[in-house]
mmCIF file of C-alpha atoms in Angstrom:
data_model
loop_
_atom_site.group_PDB
_atom_site.id
_atom_site.type_symbol
_atom_site.label_atom_id
_atom_site.label_comp_id
_atom_site.label_asym_id
_atom_site.label_seq_id
_atom_site.Cartn_x
_atom_site.Cartn_y
_atom_site.Cartn_z
ATOM 1 C CA MET T 317 49.823 42.761 -17.709
ATOM 2 C CA PHE T 318 49.105 39.929 -20.140
ATOM 3 C CA ASN T 319 52.028 38.993 -22.361
ATOM 4 C CA PHE T 320 51.807 35.965 -24.642
ATOM 5 C CA ASN T 321 52.119 34.660 -28.200
ATOM 6 C CA TYR T 322 49.597 31.957 -29.108
ATOM 7 C CA HIS T 323 49.541 30.008 -32.386
ATOM 8 C CA MET T 324 47.354 26.979 -33.166
ATOM 9 C CA PRO T 325 46.952 26.252 -36.890
ATOM 10 C CA THR T 326 45.202 22.875 -36.533
ATOM 11 C CA LYS T 327 41.511 22.716 -37.391
ATOM 12 C CA ILE T 328 39.813 20.493 -34.780
ATOM 13 C CA ILE T 329 36.579 18.662 -35.549
ATOM 14 C CA MET T 330 34.948 16.508 -32.863
ATOM 15 C CA GLY T 331 31.942 14.218 -32.818
ATOM 16 C CA PRO T 332 30.659 10.795 -33.853
ATOM 17 C CA ASP T 333 31.371 9.979 -37.520
ATOM 18 C CA CYS T 334 33.188 13.291 -37.940
ATOM 19 C CA VAL T 335 35.608 11.799 -40.490
ATOM 20 C CA LYS T 336 32.940 10.614 -42.909
ATOM 21 C CA LYS T 337 30.677 13.598 -42.283
ATOM 22 C CA ASN T 338 33.503 15.955 -43.275
ATOM 23 C CA SER T 339 35.004 13.999 -46.172
ATOM 24 C CA ARG T 340 34.635 17.033 -48.450
ATOM 25 C CA LEU T 341 37.493 18.685 -46.518
ATOM 26 C CA LEU T 342 39.926 16.061 -47.785
ATOM 27 C CA ARG T 343 39.667 17.136 -51.405
ATOM 28 C CA GLN T 344 41.626 20.357 -50.837
ATOM 29 C CA PHE T 345 44.758 18.355 -49.934
ATOM 30 C CA GLY T 346 45.171 16.522 -53.223
ATOM 31 C CA ASP T 347 44.471 13.342 -55.165
ATOM 32 C CA PHE T 348 46.736 10.793 -53.446
ATOM 33 C CA CYS T 349 46.977 9.980 -49.736
ATOM 34 C CA LEU T 350 49.363 7.823 -47.734
ATOM 35 C CA ILE T 351 47.718 6.376 -44.634
ATOM 36 C CA VAL T 352 50.224 5.857 -41.815
ATOM 37 C CA THR T 353 49.038 3.610 -38.991
ATOM 38 C CA GLY T 354 49.980 0.754 -36.690
ATOM 39 C CA HIS T 355 49.730 -2.988 -37.116
ATOM 40 C CA GLY T 356 46.191 -3.668 -35.977
ATOM 41 C CA SER T 357 44.195 -1.357 -33.721
ATOM 42 C CA SER T 358 42.947 0.976 -36.466
ATOM 43 C CA LYS T 359 41.536 -2.052 -38.269
ATOM 44 C CA ILE T 360 39.700 -3.183 -35.130
ATOM 45 C CA ASN T 361 38.267 0.121 -33.897
ATOM 46 C CA GLY T 362 36.835 1.264 -37.230
ATOM 47 C CA SER T 363 39.036 4.330 -37.726
ATOM 48 C CA LEU T 364 40.856 2.936 -40.755
ATOM 49 C CA GLU T 365 37.606 1.854 -42.361
ATOM 50 C CA ASP T 366 36.121 5.321 -41.830
ATOM 51 C CA ALA T 367 39.183 7.046 -43.284
ATOM 52 C CA ILE T 368 39.129 4.798 -46.361
ATOM 53 C CA SER T 369 35.402 5.409 -46.782
ATOM 54 C CA ALA T 370 35.965 9.179 -46.657
ATOM 55 C CA LEU T 371 38.819 9.007 -49.173
ATOM 56 C CA GLU T 372 36.873 6.800 -51.574
ATOM 57 C CA HIS T 373 33.840 9.069 -51.311
ATOM 58 C CA GLU T 374 36.027 11.906 -52.591
ATOM 59 C CA ASP T 375 37.723 9.719 -55.260
ATOM 60 C CA ILE T 376 41.114 10.115 -53.596
ATOM 61 C CA ARG T 377 43.598 7.325 -54.236
ATOM 62 C CA TYR T 378 45.526 5.965 -51.280
ATOM 63 C CA ARG T 379 48.129 3.545 -50.035
ATOM 64 C CA ILE T 380 48.497 2.157 -46.528
ATOM 65 C CA PHE T 381 51.676 1.842 -44.461
ATOM 66 C CA ASP T 382 50.688 -0.145 -41.360
ATOM 67 C CA GLU T 383 54.015 -0.978 -39.750
ATOM 68 C CA VAL T 384 54.347 1.757 -37.143
ATOM 69 C CA GLU T 385 55.469 0.280 -33.839
ATOM 70 C CA GLU T 386 55.115 1.672 -30.339
ATOM 71 C CA ASN T 387 57.783 4.370 -29.904
ATOM 72 C CA PRO T 388 58.495 4.502 -33.664
ATOM 73 C CA SER T 389 62.091 4.630 -34.843
ATOM 74 C CA LEU T 390 63.895 6.687 -37.436
ATOM 75 C CA GLU T 391 64.244 3.456 -39.407
ATOM 76 C CA THR T 392 60.483 2.889 -39.554
ATOM 77 C CA VAL T 393 59.869 6.443 -40.740
ATOM 78 C CA GLU T 394 62.421 6.022 -43.491
ATOM 79 C CA LYS T 395 60.904 2.694 -44.527
ATOM 80 C CA ALA T 396 57.463 4.293 -44.843
ATOM 81 C CA PHE T 397 58.923 6.913 -47.144
ATOM 82 C CA LEU T 398 61.098 4.634 -49.261
ATOM 83 C CA GLU T 399 58.334 2.092 -49.868
ATOM 84 C CA ASN T 400 56.007 4.813 -51.134
ATOM 85 C CA SER T 401 58.335 7.422 -52.632
ATOM 86 C CA VAL T 402 57.501 6.432 -56.209
ATOM 87 C CA HIS T 403 53.853 7.377 -55.664
ATOM 88 C CA PRO T 404 52.536 10.939 -56.066
ATOM 89 C CA VAL T 405 51.635 11.349 -52.385
ATOM 90 C CA ASP T 406 49.978 14.704 -51.734
ATOM 91 C CA PHE T 407 49.121 14.315 -48.049
ATOM 92 C CA ILE T 408 49.353 11.960 -45.070
ATOM 93 C CA PHE T 409 46.503 10.536 -42.990
ATOM 94 C CA ALA T 410 47.808 9.594 -39.517
ATOM 95 C CA ILE T 411 45.578 7.071 -37.758
ATOM 96 C CA GLY T 412 46.364 5.766 -34.291
ATOM 97 C CA GLY T 413 47.927 6.862 -31.046
ATOM 98 C CA GLY T 414 50.898 9.128 -30.608
ATOM 99 C CA SER T 415 53.243 6.664 -32.283
ATOM 100 C CA ALA T 416 51.362 6.720 -35.579
ATOM 101 C CA MET T 417 50.887 10.481 -35.504
ATOM 102 C CA ASP T 418 54.509 11.236 -34.636
ATOM 103 C CA ALA T 419 55.724 8.874 -37.354
ATOM 104 C CA ALA T 420 53.355 10.384 -39.915
ATOM 105 C CA LYS T 421 54.607 13.901 -39.214
ATOM 106 C CA ALA T 422 58.179 12.806 -39.855
ATOM 107 C CA VAL T 423 57.154 10.946 -43.023
ATOM 108 C CA SER T 424 55.524 14.135 -44.314
ATOM 109 C CA LEU T 425 58.874 15.907 -44.014
ATOM 110 C CA LEU T 426 60.638 13.177 -45.981
ATOM 111 C CA PHE T 427 58.153 13.441 -48.845
ATOM 112 C CA ARG T 428 58.631 17.189 -49.123
ATOM 113 C CA ASN T 429 62.424 17.255 -48.711
ATOM 114 C CA ARG T 430 63.591 13.851 -50.038
ATOM 115 C CA ILE T 431 66.209 13.392 -47.317
ATOM 116 C CA SER T 432 67.083 10.575 -44.914
ATOM 117 C CA ALA T 433 65.279 10.208 -41.604
ATOM 118 C CA ARG T 434 68.464 10.926 -39.653
ATOM 119 C CA GLU T 435 68.867 14.237 -41.466
ATOM 120 C CA LEU T 436 65.612 15.335 -39.818
ATOM 121 C CA LEU T 437 67.630 15.728 -36.623
ATOM 122 C CA SER T 438 70.179 18.128 -38.097
ATOM 123 C CA ILE T 439 68.503 20.168 -40.859
ATOM 124 C CA LYS T 440 66.406 22.946 -39.343
ATOM 125 C CA ASN T 441 63.079 24.549 -40.290
ATOM 126 C CA LEU T 442 61.851 21.852 -42.666
ATOM 127 C CA LYS T 443 58.319 21.902 -44.042
ATOM 128 C CA GLY T 444 56.257 18.821 -44.838
ATOM 129 C CA ILE T 445 53.295 17.860 -46.976
ATOM 130 C CA PRO T 446 49.913 18.188 -45.215
ATOM 131 C CA VAL T 447 49.062 15.812 -42.366
ATOM 132 C CA LEU T 448 45.548 14.937 -41.191
ATOM 133 C CA SER T 449 45.127 13.023 -37.943
ATOM 134 C CA ILE T 450 42.653 10.626 -36.347
ATOM 135 C CA PRO T 451 43.700 9.901 -32.751
ATOM 136 C CA THR T 452 42.552 6.504 -31.478
ATOM 137 C CA THR T 453 43.824 6.949 -27.933
ATOM 138 C CA ALA T 454 43.137 9.795 -25.520
ATOM 139 C CA GLY T 455 46.540 10.729 -24.237
ATOM 140 C CA THR T 456 49.316 12.016 -26.451
ATOM 141 C CA GLY T 457 47.617 15.083 -27.887
ATOM 142 C CA SER T 458 49.899 14.763 -30.923
ATOM 143 C CA GLU T 459 46.959 15.692 -33.144
ATOM 144 C CA ALA T 460 47.331 19.257 -31.849
ATOM 145 C CA THR T 461 51.101 19.630 -31.385
ATOM 146 C CA PRO T 462 54.004 20.421 -33.717
ATOM 147 C CA TYR T 463 56.172 17.695 -32.171
ATOM 148 C CA SER T 464 57.369 14.361 -33.511
ATOM 149 C CA VAL T 465 59.123 12.149 -30.962
ATOM 150 C CA LEU T 466 61.072 9.246 -32.458
ATOM 151 C CA THR T 467 63.365 6.536 -31.142
ATOM 152 C CA ASP T 468 67.027 6.958 -32.034
ATOM 153 C CA HIS T 469 68.611 3.541 -31.552
ATOM 154 C CA GLN T 470 72.099 4.920 -32.192
ATOM 155 C CA GLU T 471 71.770 7.040 -29.061
ATOM 156 C CA SER T 472 69.475 4.638 -27.152
ATOM 157 C CA THR T 473 66.810 7.239 -26.483
ATOM 158 C CA LYS T 474 63.641 8.932 -27.680
ATOM 159 C CA LYS T 475 63.887 12.516 -28.886
ATOM 160 C CA ASN T 476 61.811 15.267 -30.414
ATOM 161 C CA ILE T 477 63.177 15.689 -33.936
ATOM 162 C CA GLY T 478 63.082 19.474 -33.548
ATOM 163 C CA GLN T 479 60.786 20.302 -36.466
ATOM 164 C CA VAL T 480 57.416 22.091 -36.442
ATOM 165 C CA ILE T 481 54.718 19.909 -38.027
ATOM 166 C CA PHE T 482 51.182 20.765 -36.938
ATOM 167 C CA PRO T 483 48.474 18.549 -38.452
ATOM 168 C CA ASP T 484 46.162 20.514 -40.725
ATOM 169 C CA ILE T 485 43.027 18.818 -39.373
ATOM 170 C CA ALA T 486 42.397 16.627 -36.330
ATOM 171 C CA PHE T 487 39.274 14.458 -36.334
ATOM 172 C CA LEU T 488 38.240 13.521 -32.773
ATOM 173 C CA ASP T 489 35.831 10.590 -32.449
ATOM 174 C CA ALA T 490 35.910 8.973 -29.011
ATOM 175 C CA ARG T 491 34.197 5.829 -30.305
ATOM 176 C CA TYR T 492 37.572 4.663 -31.576
ATOM 177 C CA THR T 493 38.769 4.327 -27.959
ATOM 178 C CA ILE T 494 35.911 2.100 -26.746
ATOM 179 C CA ASN T 495 37.702 -1.207 -27.280
ATOM 180 C CA LEU T 496 41.080 -0.142 -25.885
ATOM 181 C CA PRO T 497 42.404 -2.430 -23.132
ATOM 182 C CA HIS T 498 41.895 -0.694 -19.797
ATOM 183 C CA HIS T 499 45.608 -0.468 -19.011
ATOM 184 C CA ILE T 500 46.154 1.476 -22.247
ATOM 185 C CA THR T 501 43.195 3.754 -21.487
ATOM 186 C CA VAL T 502 44.731 4.447 -18.072
ATOM 187 C CA SER T 503 48.284 4.987 -19.290
ATOM 188 C CA THR T 504 47.221 7.339 -22.078
ATOM 189 C CA ALA T 505 44.841 9.266 -19.796
ATOM 190 C CA ILE T 506 47.650 9.833 -17.319
ATOM 191 C CA ASP T 507 49.888 10.887 -20.204
ATOM 192 C CA ALA T 508 47.308 13.563 -20.990
ATOM 193 C CA PHE T 509 47.296 14.686 -17.357
ATOM 194 C CA THR T 510 51.091 14.938 -17.342
ATOM 195 C CA HIS T 511 50.967 17.136 -20.443
ATOM 196 C CA LEU T 512 48.428 19.384 -18.747
ATOM 197 C CA ALA T 513 50.499 19.573 -15.562
ATOM 198 C CA GLU T 514 53.899 20.106 -17.186
ATOM 199 C CA GLY T 515 52.521 22.844 -19.422
ATOM 200 C CA TYR T 516 50.859 24.491 -16.428
ATOM 201 C CA LEU T 517 53.891 24.240 -14.122
ATOM 202 C CA ASN T 518 56.149 25.649 -16.789
ATOM 203 C CA ARG T 519 58.359 28.672 -17.305
ATOM 204 C CA ASN T 520 56.619 29.258 -20.663
ATOM 205 C CA SER T 521 53.037 29.107 -19.383
ATOM 206 C CA SER T 522 50.700 31.999 -20.130
ATOM 207 C CA ILE T 523 47.101 32.891 -19.476
ATOM 208 C CA MET T 524 46.150 31.206 -22.762
ATOM 209 C CA SER T 525 47.906 27.936 -21.990
ATOM 210 C CA ASP T 526 46.604 28.013 -18.413
ATOM 211 C CA VAL T 527 43.004 28.356 -19.620
ATOM 212 C CA LEU T 528 43.441 25.173 -21.668
ATOM 213 C CA ALA T 529 45.127 23.353 -18.789
ATOM 214 C CA GLU T 530 42.551 24.269 -16.174
ATOM 215 C CA LYS T 531 39.657 23.000 -18.271
ATOM 216 C CA GLY T 532 41.670 19.841 -18.923
ATOM 217 C CA PHE T 533 42.229 19.256 -15.193
ATOM 218 C CA SER T 534 38.499 19.499 -14.562
ATOM 219 C CA LEU T 535 37.699 17.049 -17.361
ATOM 220 C CA PHE T 536 40.333 14.588 -16.121
ATOM 221 C CA GLY T 537 39.058 14.866 -12.569
ATOM 222 C CA GLU T 538 35.526 14.008 -13.695
ATOM 223 C CA CYS T 539 36.867 10.697 -15.061
ATOM 224 C CA ILE T 540 39.035 9.517 -12.151
ATOM 225 C CA GLY T 541 36.234 7.497 -10.585
ATOM 226 C CA ALA T 542 35.410 5.776 -13.868
ATOM 227 C CA LEU T 543 39.089 4.977 -14.453
ATOM 228 C CA ARG T 544 39.393 3.481 -10.970
ATOM 229 C CA ASN T 545 36.161 1.496 -11.301
ATOM 230 C CA VAL T 546 36.867 0.305 -14.879
ATOM 231 C CA CYS T 547 33.482 1.558 -16.071
ATOM 232 C CA LEU T 548 34.007 4.330 -18.612
ATOM 233 C CA THR T 549 30.999 5.546 -20.572
ATOM 234 C CA ILE T 550 31.272 7.113 -24.000
ATOM 235 C CA GLN T 551 30.818 10.470 -22.256
ATOM 236 C CA ASP T 552 33.865 9.733 -20.078
ATOM 237 C CA ARG T 553 35.852 8.809 -23.155
ATOM 238 C CA GLU T 554 34.833 12.035 -24.876
ATOM 239 C CA LYS T 555 36.024 14.010 -21.832
ATOM 240 C CA LEU T 556 39.371 12.217 -21.839
ATOM 241 C CA MET T 557 39.808 12.764 -25.564
ATOM 242 C CA LEU T 558 39.016 16.452 -25.247
ATOM 243 C CA ALA T 559 41.357 16.750 -22.240
ATOM 244 C CA SER T 560 44.093 15.097 -24.301
ATOM 245 C CA THR T 561 43.619 17.503 -27.208
ATOM 246 C CA LEU T 562 43.498 20.522 -24.891
ATOM 247 C CA ALA T 563 46.747 19.267 -23.370
ATOM 248 C CA GLY T 564 48.271 19.002 -26.831
ATOM 249 C CA MET T 565 47.189 22.562 -27.610
ATOM 250 C CA GLU T 566 48.729 23.686 -24.320
ATOM 251 C CA ILE T 567 52.129 21.991 -24.664
ATOM 252 C CA SER T 568 52.358 23.169 -28.270
ATOM 253 C CA GLN T 569 52.895 26.572 -26.633
ATOM 254 C CA THR T 570 54.926 25.581 -23.566
ATOM 255 C CA GLY T 571 56.660 22.268 -24.172
ATOM 256 C CA THR T 572 56.864 19.581 -21.491
ATOM 257 C CA SER T 573 59.184 19.456 -18.517
ATOM 258 C CA LEU T 574 61.075 17.169 -16.130
ATOM 259 C CA PRO T 575 58.938 13.989 -16.079
ATOM 260 C CA HIS T 576 58.930 13.648 -19.858
ATOM 261 C CA GLY T 577 62.701 13.906 -20.067
ATOM 262 C CA MET T 578 63.110 11.608 -17.074
ATOM 263 C CA GLY T 579 60.629 9.079 -18.416
ATOM 264 C CA TYR T 580 62.437 8.430 -21.698
ATOM 265 C CA PRO T 581 65.053 6.027 -20.230
ATOM 266 C CA LEU T 582 62.309 4.190 -18.336
ATOM 267 C CA THR T 583 60.598 3.561 -21.673
ATOM 268 C CA TYR T 584 63.735 2.792 -23.690
ATOM 269 C CA PHE T 585 65.635 0.636 -21.205
ATOM 270 C CA LYS T 586 62.839 -0.719 -18.997
ATOM 271 C CA GLY T 587 59.985 -1.034 -21.497
ATOM 272 C CA VAL T 588 57.610 1.077 -19.402
ATOM 273 C CA PRO T 589 54.810 2.612 -21.537
ATOM 274 C CA HIS T 590 55.263 6.336 -22.016
ATOM 275 C CA GLY T 591 52.274 7.543 -19.997
ATOM 276 C CA THR T 592 53.063 5.121 -17.186
ATOM 277 C CA ALA T 593 56.709 6.230 -17.141
ATOM 278 C CA ASN T 594 55.593 9.826 -16.661
ATOM 279 C CA GLY T 595 52.926 8.998 -14.095
ATOM 280 C CA ILE T 596 55.118 7.003 -11.716
ATOM 281 C CA LEU T 597 57.408 10.032 -11.411
ATOM 282 C CA TYR T 598 54.655 12.447 -10.465
ATOM 283 C CA GLU T 599 54.539 12.310 -6.689
ATOM 284 C CA GLY T 600 58.282 12.885 -6.577
ATOM 285 C CA TYR T 601 58.132 15.566 -9.281
ATOM 286 C CA LEU T 602 55.446 17.627 -7.578
ATOM 287 C CA SER T 603 57.215 17.282 -4.236
ATOM 288 C CA VAL T 604 60.350 19.129 -5.413
ATOM 289 C CA PHE T 605 58.416 22.375 -6.016
ATOM 290 C CA LYS T 606 59.018 25.110 -3.483
ATOM 291 C CA ASP T 607 56.111 27.281 -4.662
ATOM 292 C CA ARG T 608 53.053 25.040 -4.672
ATOM 293 C CA ARG T 609 50.296 27.561 -5.334
ATOM 294 C CA LYS T 610 49.655 26.382 -8.884
ATOM 295 C CA ILE T 611 49.950 22.750 -7.802
ATOM 296 C CA ASP T 612 47.247 23.319 -5.210
ATOM 297 C CA ARG T 613 44.948 24.915 -7.795
ATOM 298 C CA MET T 614 45.653 22.154 -10.343
ATOM 299 C CA LEU T 615 44.830 19.379 -7.890
ATOM 300 C CA SER T 616 41.760 21.216 -6.614
ATOM 301 C CA LEU T 617 40.375 21.500 -10.161
ATOM 302 C CA ALA T 618 40.907 17.743 -10.585
ATOM 303 C CA GLY T 619 39.213 17.002 -7.250
ATOM 304 C CA ILE T 620 42.435 15.682 -5.682
ATOM 305 C CA SER T 621 43.262 16.619 -2.086
ATOM 306 C CA GLY T 622 47.031 16.828 -2.371
ATOM 307 C CA ILE T 623 50.300 15.357 -3.617
ATOM 308 C CA PRO T 624 50.065 12.142 -1.531
ATOM 309 C CA GLU T 625 46.618 11.431 -2.970
ATOM 310 C CA ILE T 626 47.703 11.841 -6.577
ATOM 311 C CA GLY T 627 50.570 9.473 -5.835
ATOM 312 C CA ASN T 628 48.135 6.917 -4.424
ATOM 313 C CA ILE T 629 45.718 7.309 -7.356
ATOM 314 C CA PHE T 630 48.451 6.865 -9.951
ATOM 315 C CA ARG T 631 49.921 3.838 -8.141
ATOM 316 C CA GLU T 632 46.482 2.239 -7.975
ATOM 317 C CA LEU T 633 45.744 2.889 -11.644
ATOM 318 C CA LEU T 634 49.150 2.156 -13.156
ATOM 319 C CA LYS T 635 50.065 -0.946 -11.135
ATOM 320 C CA CYS T 636 53.730 -0.524 -12.068
ATOM 321 C CA GLU T 637 56.198 -2.662 -10.098
ATOM 322 C CA LEU T 638 59.352 -1.036 -11.461
ATOM 323 C CA VAL T 639 62.260 -0.744 -9.018
ATOM 324 C CA LEU T 640 65.416 1.193 -9.904
ATOM 325 C CA SER T 641 68.855 0.422 -8.549
ATOM 326 C CA GLU T 642 71.059 3.205 -7.204
ATOM 327 C CA GLU T 643 73.336 2.702 -10.217
ATOM 328 C CA GLU T 644 70.419 3.217 -12.612
ATOM 329 C CA ILE T 645 69.247 6.266 -10.685
ATOM 330 C CA ALA T 646 72.734 7.775 -10.890
ATOM 331 C CA GLU T 647 73.009 7.089 -14.633
ATOM 332 C CA TYR T 648 69.545 8.413 -15.481
ATOM 333 C CA THR T 649 70.101 11.484 -13.296
ATOM 334 C CA GLU T 650 73.313 12.400 -15.095
ATOM 335 C CA ASN T 651 71.613 11.974 -18.475
ATOM 336 C CA MET T 652 68.702 14.185 -17.399
ATOM 337 C CA LEU T 653 71.091 16.919 -16.278
ATOM 338 C CA CYS T 654 72.210 17.124 -19.924
ATOM 339 C CA ASN T 655 68.643 17.691 -21.158
ATOM 340 C CA ASP T 656 68.789 21.467 -21.278
ATOM 341 C CA GLN T 657 65.361 21.930 -22.869
ATOM 342 C CA LYS T 658 63.398 20.071 -20.189
ATOM 343 C CA LEU T 659 65.431 21.658 -17.404
ATOM 344 C CA LYS T 660 64.882 25.115 -18.907
ATOM 345 C CA ASN T 661 61.110 24.635 -18.974
ATOM 346 C CA HIS T 662 60.946 23.877 -15.245
ATOM 347 C CA PRO T 663 60.136 27.156 -13.442
ATOM 348 C CA GLU T 664 62.477 26.615 -10.479
ATOM 349 C CA HIS T 665 66.132 25.694 -10.090
ATOM 350 C CA VAL T 666 66.611 21.944 -9.781
ATOM 351 C CA THR T 667 69.651 20.136 -8.484
ATOM 352 C CA ARG T 668 71.176 16.730 -9.045
ATOM 353 C CA ASP T 669 69.689 15.655 -5.716
ATOM 354 C CA ASP T 670 66.223 16.819 -6.841
ATOM 355 C CA ILE T 671 66.383 14.689 -9.986
ATOM 356 C CA ALA T 672 67.677 11.673 -8.065
ATOM 357 C CA SER T 673 64.951 12.066 -5.446
ATOM 358 C CA ILE T 674 62.280 12.028 -8.153
ATOM 359 C CA TYR T 675 63.693 8.773 -9.524
ATOM 360 C CA ARG T 676 63.905 7.296 -6.003
ATOM 361 C CA SER T 677 60.236 8.096 -5.446
ATOM 362 C CA ILE T 678 59.425 5.321 -7.934
ATOM 363 C CA ASN T 679 60.680 2.774 -5.406
ATOM 364 C CA ARG T 680 58.289 3.957 -2.676
ATOM 365 C CA ARG T 681 55.149 1.850 -2.400
#
């Protein structure tokens, strides 16, 4: 018997020049746009120029906030709002990777509710002004999720702010990823794979989410050789971008699981990029499963022979030399055991020793 509840309100448009070709869609969102982006990449890859061209073609006024950092903070989100709160902003254009998109979602809530960024963590069921997204990496899938993950420096961690903010439209143009440094392409691609896997190996998975995941595994698998050989074509980049968006659609239904919760301290305290932090945990994570039927199918779809091979592939691609001390492993393990949401999403019972063993797997070479 099939039993599921699937909701995906984001309109997804993919193809070269899809932003400019569909500029008429912007008019429905209002007369004034705030563009939220990072310091430089959107200026280099052409995405910002294309967004501005589309807005100007429709006679929509705009302002640009281009100070979003990697792993954006509550403070940055509040600054974006305060610096532009006097303007009649009708909608947000998020341009960049997951950091820009997550920040933009939070900024949309501040414009609608006129509250502080920290209040986003405590006031429930907030609605924002419309958000449109242009992803410029193929990894986070934030263009198709309701999540906004921000850094909370008071608590020394990253956290999902707990609101539901789906972008209204996602414009997917893989050309914006062509000039990404290879290590970012790799880290974001593996981030996409971890979304696919954690949604698939999840207590909340359904036939609908599994359909998305299984296509994503196949697309990712078709790109492993190109990632290893540092020779991605535009077709490879389109596959990775589509896999990333499919993963976002999947985890919007299921949430993520253990590696995402376990990776946050590696990013906050050790400076490990998010996708890399997830990926270096994967051999250990998959090894704690008792029922490996879905793991076997997942790896088969990706053209990977087994858990040891995925560990070898990720080590080769990520080139991460992180080593954790036993004290760090103990501290991070205790913190993870307090993360009820990630633990709840894992389909099997996990123990303190399981979590510690996953962290220890990082030290194996």
